[in-house]
XYZ file of C-alpha atoms in Angstrom:
447
model
C 72.043 -103.531 -174.784
C 72.272 -106.938 -174.873
C 75.400 -108.389 -175.911
C 77.441 -105.477 -174.896
C 79.022 -104.097 -172.066
C 76.929 -101.201 -170.535
C 76.333 -99.326 -167.175
C 73.784 -100.580 -165.291
C 70.192 -98.461 -165.265
C 71.052 -95.983 -162.465
C 67.516 -95.174 -161.157
C 66.198 -98.345 -161.905
C 64.447 -100.137 -158.887
C 67.056 -102.221 -157.710
C 65.803 -104.114 -154.965
C 62.330 -105.484 -154.057
C 61.024 -104.683 -150.512
C 62.818 -107.251 -147.740
C 59.467 -108.716 -147.469
C 59.681 -110.169 -151.165
C 63.303 -111.010 -151.008
C 63.383 -113.103 -147.476
C 64.852 -115.734 -149.463
C 67.888 -113.912 -149.914
C 68.786 -113.809 -146.307
C 68.080 -110.114 -145.013
C 69.970 -110.266 -142.168
C 72.656 -108.079 -140.306
C 75.979 -108.122 -141.010
C 79.330 -106.881 -141.892
C 79.117 -103.434 -143.963
C 82.502 -103.481 -145.116
C 81.477 -105.318 -148.698
C 83.344 -105.119 -151.782
C 86.762 -104.787 -153.301
C 89.099 -102.093 -151.943
C 92.014 -100.667 -153.889
C 94.261 -102.540 -151.904
C 92.910 -105.760 -151.845
C 91.313 -105.847 -155.227
C 92.702 -107.989 -158.421
C 93.792 -105.304 -160.345
C 96.369 -104.215 -157.602
C 97.471 -108.013 -157.559
C 97.849 -108.332 -161.349
C 97.286 -111.256 -163.888
C 98.251 -114.766 -163.607
C 97.255 -118.344 -163.216
C 96.466 -120.723 -160.357
C 99.439 -122.664 -161.554
C 101.762 -119.712 -162.176
C 102.773 -119.141 -158.588
C 103.127 -115.725 -158.766
C 100.767 -114.074 -156.101
C 97.092 -113.089 -156.760
C 94.851 -111.608 -154.053
C 91.174 -112.005 -155.061
C 88.000 -110.732 -153.348
C 84.505 -112.906 -152.772
C 81.719 -110.720 -151.766
C 78.677 -111.800 -150.083
C 75.854 -110.597 -147.852
C 75.023 -113.245 -145.317
C 76.934 -112.886 -142.076
C 75.869 -116.201 -141.216
C 77.849 -117.778 -143.908
C 81.027 -115.982 -143.122
C 82.569 -118.975 -141.974
C 81.606 -121.166 -144.722
C 82.793 -118.735 -147.266
C 86.213 -118.203 -145.500
C 86.393 -122.336 -145.228
C 86.100 -122.370 -149.038
C 89.004 -119.593 -149.482
C 90.948 -121.783 -147.155
C 90.485 -124.847 -149.243
C 91.474 -123.350 -152.723
C 94.385 -121.594 -151.085
C 95.799 -124.883 -149.887
C 96.075 -125.899 -153.337
C 97.232 -123.040 -154.667
C 99.157 -120.860 -152.255
C 99.651 -118.045 -154.663
C 95.962 -117.495 -154.474
C 94.374 -115.512 -151.361
C 90.670 -114.783 -151.250
C 89.522 -112.285 -149.055
C 85.857 -112.609 -148.101
C 83.578 -109.855 -147.319
C 80.064 -109.806 -146.375
C 77.886 -107.040 -146.712
C 73.608 -106.802 -145.762
C 71.081 -107.671 -147.880
C 69.695 -104.183 -147.558
C 73.113 -102.732 -148.852
C 74.258 -105.637 -151.156
C 72.656 -104.401 -154.467
C 73.389 -100.563 -154.254
C 76.930 -101.116 -153.500
C 77.352 -103.958 -156.299
C 75.474 -101.655 -158.690
C 77.812 -98.828 -157.850
C 80.750 -101.265 -157.969
C 79.680 -102.323 -161.475
C 79.371 -98.517 -162.766
C 83.177 -97.901 -162.014
C 84.493 -101.127 -163.261
C 85.535 -102.655 -159.821
C 83.153 -105.526 -159.259
C 84.685 -107.990 -156.597
C 86.423 -110.811 -158.201
C 83.560 -113.099 -157.363
C 80.206 -112.104 -155.744
C 76.409 -113.792 -155.219
C 74.164 -113.400 -157.757
C 70.113 -113.814 -157.212
C 67.656 -114.531 -159.727
C 65.681 -111.232 -159.125
C 69.138 -109.058 -160.356
C 70.539 -111.840 -162.679
C 69.028 -110.875 -165.766
C 69.710 -107.377 -165.578
C 73.623 -107.954 -165.043
C 74.018 -110.543 -167.799
C 71.716 -108.343 -170.056
C 74.039 -105.880 -169.482
C 77.233 -108.066 -170.824
C 78.805 -107.547 -167.459
C 78.848 -111.376 -166.493
C 81.795 -113.780 -167.633
C 80.224 -116.760 -169.557
C 81.016 -119.901 -167.954
C 79.269 -122.370 -169.907
C 82.024 -124.460 -171.281
C 83.831 -124.167 -167.706
C 84.226 -127.765 -166.669
C 83.976 -128.829 -170.879
C 87.725 -130.658 -170.447
C 85.819 -133.185 -167.558
C 82.253 -133.452 -168.866
C 80.469 -131.421 -171.421
C 77.460 -131.871 -169.197
C 78.832 -131.118 -165.978
C 76.078 -128.846 -164.875
C 73.449 -130.623 -166.153
C 74.596 -133.884 -164.411
C 75.929 -132.244 -161.278
C 73.259 -129.580 -160.283
C 69.193 -129.459 -160.574
C 67.793 -128.178 -163.849
C 66.093 -125.211 -162.262
C 69.105 -123.908 -160.334
C 71.211 -124.218 -163.545
C 68.339 -122.111 -165.470
C 68.431 -119.918 -162.751
C 71.661 -118.164 -164.118
C 71.320 -119.411 -167.823
C 70.696 -116.408 -170.461
C 70.578 -116.735 -173.922
C 71.172 -120.295 -173.725
C 74.752 -119.369 -171.671
C 75.666 -119.741 -168.067
C 76.662 -117.389 -166.502
C 77.063 -118.352 -162.823
C 77.969 -121.296 -160.597
C 75.167 -122.897 -158.586
C 76.008 -122.184 -155.003
C 73.275 -123.074 -152.550
C 69.457 -124.232 -152.582
C 66.682 -123.246 -150.330
C 63.375 -124.269 -149.460
C 60.355 -123.277 -146.770
C 59.319 -125.157 -143.515
C 57.282 -125.140 -140.647
C 59.150 -124.442 -137.475
C 57.488 -124.494 -134.117
C 57.892 -124.321 -130.459
C 57.534 -126.974 -128.498
C 57.017 -125.635 -125.298
C 54.180 -124.091 -126.333
C 52.427 -126.977 -127.976
C 53.332 -129.090 -124.586
C 52.014 -126.343 -122.497
C 48.400 -126.494 -124.959
C 48.583 -130.243 -124.739
C 48.531 -131.171 -128.218
C 50.949 -133.070 -131.030
C 53.629 -131.728 -132.546
C 53.734 -131.206 -136.673
C 54.183 -133.948 -138.506
C 53.999 -134.918 -142.432
C 50.313 -135.859 -142.018
C 49.454 -131.959 -141.544
C 47.114 -130.376 -143.808
C 46.308 -126.796 -143.733
C 43.073 -127.906 -141.826
C 45.248 -129.098 -138.941
C 46.915 -126.400 -138.723
C 44.127 -124.104 -138.194
C 42.752 -126.844 -135.494
C 45.893 -126.557 -133.459
C 46.746 -123.420 -133.886
C 42.719 -122.302 -132.592
C 43.164 -125.064 -129.544
C 46.804 -123.520 -128.864
C 45.477 -119.720 -128.575
C 42.491 -120.828 -126.341
C 44.580 -122.931 -124.316
C 47.407 -120.652 -124.050
C 46.652 -117.518 -124.915
C 49.268 -117.256 -127.235
C 49.508 -117.318 -130.979
C 49.065 -120.673 -132.853
C 50.443 -119.496 -135.984
C 52.358 -116.122 -136.974
C 51.121 -115.472 -140.609
C 52.510 -111.957 -141.752
C 52.073 -110.766 -145.413
C 55.488 -112.268 -147.015
C 56.207 -114.129 -150.393
C 58.575 -116.685 -150.773
C 57.794 -118.290 -146.898
C 54.400 -117.257 -146.911
C 51.113 -117.160 -149.526
C 53.493 -118.066 -152.330
C 53.476 -121.642 -150.705
C 49.689 -122.185 -150.384
C 49.606 -120.726 -154.241
C 51.189 -123.826 -155.496
C 50.138 -126.035 -152.873
C 46.899 -125.526 -153.861
C 47.332 -126.051 -157.585
C 47.787 -122.295 -158.844
C 50.911 -120.535 -160.083
C 52.380 -116.947 -159.547
C 53.344 -116.385 -162.880
C 53.721 -118.653 -166.211
C 56.601 -120.867 -166.749
C 57.292 -118.942 -170.088
C 56.555 -116.030 -168.047
C 54.073 -114.635 -170.457
C 51.314 -114.704 -167.830
C 50.350 -113.934 -164.038
C 48.100 -116.660 -162.376
C 46.184 -114.496 -160.573
C 42.993 -115.218 -162.341
C 43.717 -119.059 -161.743
C 41.266 -120.837 -159.361
C 44.108 -122.433 -157.530
C 45.838 -119.484 -157.070
C 42.942 -117.518 -155.175
C 42.485 -120.612 -153.011
C 46.028 -120.383 -151.773
C 46.023 -116.560 -151.256
C 42.489 -116.983 -149.377
C 43.911 -119.810 -147.129
C 47.109 -117.943 -146.052
C 45.785 -114.582 -145.746
C 42.646 -115.858 -143.871
C 44.778 -117.179 -141.350
C 45.278 -113.455 -140.104
C 42.078 -111.877 -141.183
C 39.736 -115.003 -140.517
C 40.867 -116.300 -137.352
C 42.347 -114.783 -134.103
C 45.235 -117.077 -133.699
C 47.716 -114.692 -135.675
C 48.644 -111.339 -134.988
C 47.414 -108.629 -137.799
C 49.992 -106.649 -140.441
C 49.590 -103.699 -137.971
C 50.974 -105.782 -134.907
C 53.292 -107.000 -137.506
C 54.483 -103.468 -138.102
C 55.212 -103.227 -134.330
C 57.207 -106.549 -134.230
C 58.245 -108.889 -136.658
C 57.226 -112.699 -137.497
C 60.523 -114.029 -136.241
C 61.372 -111.823 -133.324
C 57.736 -112.621 -131.901
C 58.589 -116.550 -132.488
C 61.926 -116.362 -130.405
C 60.057 -113.689 -127.750
C 58.073 -116.983 -127.213
C 54.748 -115.361 -128.742
C 53.809 -117.285 -130.993
C 53.815 -121.291 -131.627
C 54.685 -121.536 -135.053
C 55.670 -120.174 -138.336
C 57.009 -120.737 -141.897
C 60.574 -119.859 -142.311
C 63.683 -120.096 -144.945
C 66.431 -122.617 -144.462
C 68.304 -119.195 -144.432
C 67.285 -118.343 -141.145
C 68.065 -121.433 -139.155
C 71.180 -120.476 -138.053
C 69.459 -117.314 -136.201
C 67.690 -119.661 -134.035
C 70.089 -121.959 -133.338
C 73.359 -119.843 -132.774
C 71.712 -117.251 -131.289
C 68.713 -118.829 -129.067
C 70.047 -121.786 -127.792
C 67.663 -122.196 -124.869
C 64.638 -121.847 -127.519
C 62.861 -125.356 -127.768
C 62.370 -125.560 -131.292
C 62.055 -128.038 -134.073
C 61.076 -128.054 -137.836
C 58.286 -129.929 -139.853
C 57.319 -129.940 -143.634
C 54.970 -127.192 -144.459
C 51.212 -128.612 -144.345
C 49.828 -129.702 -147.105
C 46.571 -128.568 -148.973
C 44.022 -131.351 -148.419
C 41.799 -130.363 -151.658
C 44.172 -128.968 -154.414
C 42.411 -127.848 -157.335
C 45.241 -130.139 -159.130
C 48.257 -131.670 -157.877
C 49.081 -133.472 -154.863
C 48.926 -130.424 -152.480
C 52.365 -130.285 -151.627
C 54.712 -127.177 -152.479
C 57.896 -125.457 -150.772
C 59.099 -122.033 -152.426
C 63.078 -122.856 -153.270
C 65.458 -120.335 -154.730
C 69.494 -120.462 -155.154
C 72.210 -117.989 -155.853
C 75.381 -118.317 -157.779
C 78.621 -117.154 -157.861
C 79.855 -115.156 -160.792
C 82.662 -112.951 -162.082
C 82.975 -109.837 -164.086
C 83.467 -110.778 -167.999
C 86.641 -107.891 -167.528
C 88.117 -109.302 -164.671
C 91.911 -109.096 -164.907
C 92.615 -112.299 -163.212
C 89.713 -113.813 -164.982
C 91.973 -117.124 -165.572
C 92.330 -117.505 -162.129
C 89.026 -116.854 -160.955
C 87.498 -119.199 -163.069
C 89.528 -121.890 -161.763
C 88.466 -120.761 -158.203
C 84.683 -120.470 -159.559
C 85.868 -124.390 -161.413
C 86.577 -125.396 -157.586
C 83.476 -123.718 -156.174
C 81.185 -125.720 -157.905
C 82.712 -129.415 -157.363
C 80.985 -131.758 -154.848
C 84.452 -130.982 -152.159
C 83.442 -127.248 -152.246
C 79.741 -128.413 -151.743
C 80.574 -130.719 -148.520
C 82.702 -128.014 -147.089
C 80.097 -125.459 -147.786
C 77.627 -127.626 -145.961
C 79.684 -128.835 -143.335
C 80.193 -125.151 -142.228
C 76.546 -124.229 -141.809
C 76.545 -122.161 -145.197
C 74.014 -123.145 -146.819
C 71.885 -126.454 -148.354
C 74.440 -127.113 -151.206
C 73.370 -126.846 -154.831
C 75.510 -129.923 -155.652
C 73.376 -133.227 -156.177
C 73.018 -135.077 -152.926
C 74.923 -132.899 -150.610
C 72.047 -131.677 -148.669
C 73.260 -134.143 -145.517
C 76.464 -132.333 -144.999
C 74.521 -128.894 -144.302
C 71.351 -130.833 -142.121
C 73.920 -132.481 -140.204
C 75.399 -129.437 -138.365
C 71.936 -129.341 -136.240
C 72.194 -131.606 -133.646
C 68.662 -132.734 -131.960
C 66.663 -130.635 -134.921
C 64.874 -132.177 -137.716
C 66.505 -129.661 -139.964
C 66.320 -132.126 -142.426
C 62.619 -131.513 -143.443
C 64.078 -128.613 -145.400
C 66.197 -131.287 -147.499
C 63.573 -133.562 -147.731
C 61.393 -131.036 -149.678
C 63.473 -130.466 -152.306
C 61.827 -133.385 -153.971
C 58.334 -131.031 -154.407
C 59.643 -127.747 -154.315
C 58.953 -124.887 -156.526
C 61.272 -122.763 -158.242
C 60.859 -118.925 -156.676
C 59.201 -117.546 -159.327
C 60.758 -114.377 -161.285
C 61.047 -112.426 -164.436
C 63.147 -109.555 -165.604
C 60.247 -106.853 -164.857
C 60.161 -108.008 -161.142
C 61.369 -105.472 -159.429
C 59.068 -103.382 -161.483
C 55.618 -105.322 -160.769
C 55.769 -106.889 -157.450
C 55.854 -103.532 -155.199
C 52.557 -103.114 -157.036
C 51.112 -106.664 -155.902
C 52.557 -106.393 -152.530
C 50.516 -103.243 -151.948
C 47.126 -104.705 -153.469
C 47.419 -107.769 -150.845
C 48.202 -105.638 -147.979
C 44.435 -104.107 -148.844
C 43.326 -107.323 -148.377
C 44.710 -107.619 -145.255
C 43.034 -104.215 -144.202
C 39.803 -105.026 -145.198
C 40.003 -102.329 -147.769
C 39.753 -104.696 -151.150
C 38.329 -108.224 -151.489
C 40.487 -110.646 -152.896
C 38.550 -111.403 -156.375
C 39.245 -107.369 -157.123
C 42.479 -107.719 -155.972
C 43.663 -110.366 -158.241
C 42.191 -108.542 -160.926
C 44.447 -105.766 -160.004
C 47.445 -108.058 -159.897
C 46.744 -109.899 -163.021
C 46.666 -106.657 -164.813
C 49.747 -105.126 -163.688
C 51.666 -108.414 -163.724
C 50.847 -109.136 -167.738
C 51.365 -105.680 -168.377
C 55.012 -105.732 -167.142
C 55.498 -109.341 -168.909
C 54.462 -108.289 -172.134
C 56.871 -105.393 -172.081
C 59.939 -107.703 -171.256
């Protein structure tokens, strides 16, 4: 299948569970995504950005809180190229990949669409994506290397060819309710905190206020993946050939995070989380702390102006198996286009603009997300007056790339189901790790 266009395999498990993909910003949004016959480039006809021939393009994403940022970018490009109009369409995470796959199979992909690491290999392997490796060769043959973190470029590189323009990057931090801390008479979290501090303060808050100290639900990117890497463990090896569940650091990190729920009384249990989620409980004032990805900040800042919250870096592991105990899981998205786009020259010119520092600052200043372009993170953090949102940007220094592999949509549901048995007390952690190791190794071997 590699190297030639092919239908994306229908029936394939195209999307992981929402909890697995928290980093993708599974938010509510407009469901009217995708190209329509009236707006697609196929109707507009071909042309180039400099010819002056009207060209109407579409850009599809899935995060409603980023719509303003995408529209600002579309407008900035339109000001320089008045003949090119870009319509921004926003879907929801839960619908996006089903919709994109249907578009791919009907030959009607949007002109520009967001791409995620979990799905990238499938589209690249099917020959659906336009190669962008030489997009900046006239300016700088090492443009990607010189302007974006290596891991973000690597996320969208397939067989040594680049198929995506790095769009944004995220990290996970500790968000806390200052009023609950004040009520309990304890100091706010800071960069001196360790896991032990979090446990001690969470117990104090529960004892003095009756409210949950920590909202530690079962979640991958925002939860136990962070403690795994803080403890010196790993999820899958960098060459994606072996799982890390037999590693002592991995077991230590899982034991710590799951234990915040199962060995203490300062967090709701999984059954209680099924009734009301982590974020919902936090905004309702039921819990003092939770891990939250940077993509979730706009929800708090815009929709809950009276909630007295702030942000700190994640507590470190006090005694890691290896490393310094610091880690925050990070991932990033990219802009991509179809290899057979009828306006490919124009679309590539738009993508070229989206990969500039100018576009990154527009992206950040409009609160879309932390821009992927090097050293532009403050343009995003400065949007949140009075909040230490810069903690997210600061953690990029020791962030860990969100692990993924081509077959993750096959093995992750089994990992999640196995770990839920640990939460429920039906399986001990060592046995669960043994089972997870086997299923992930088998899938990685088949890739």
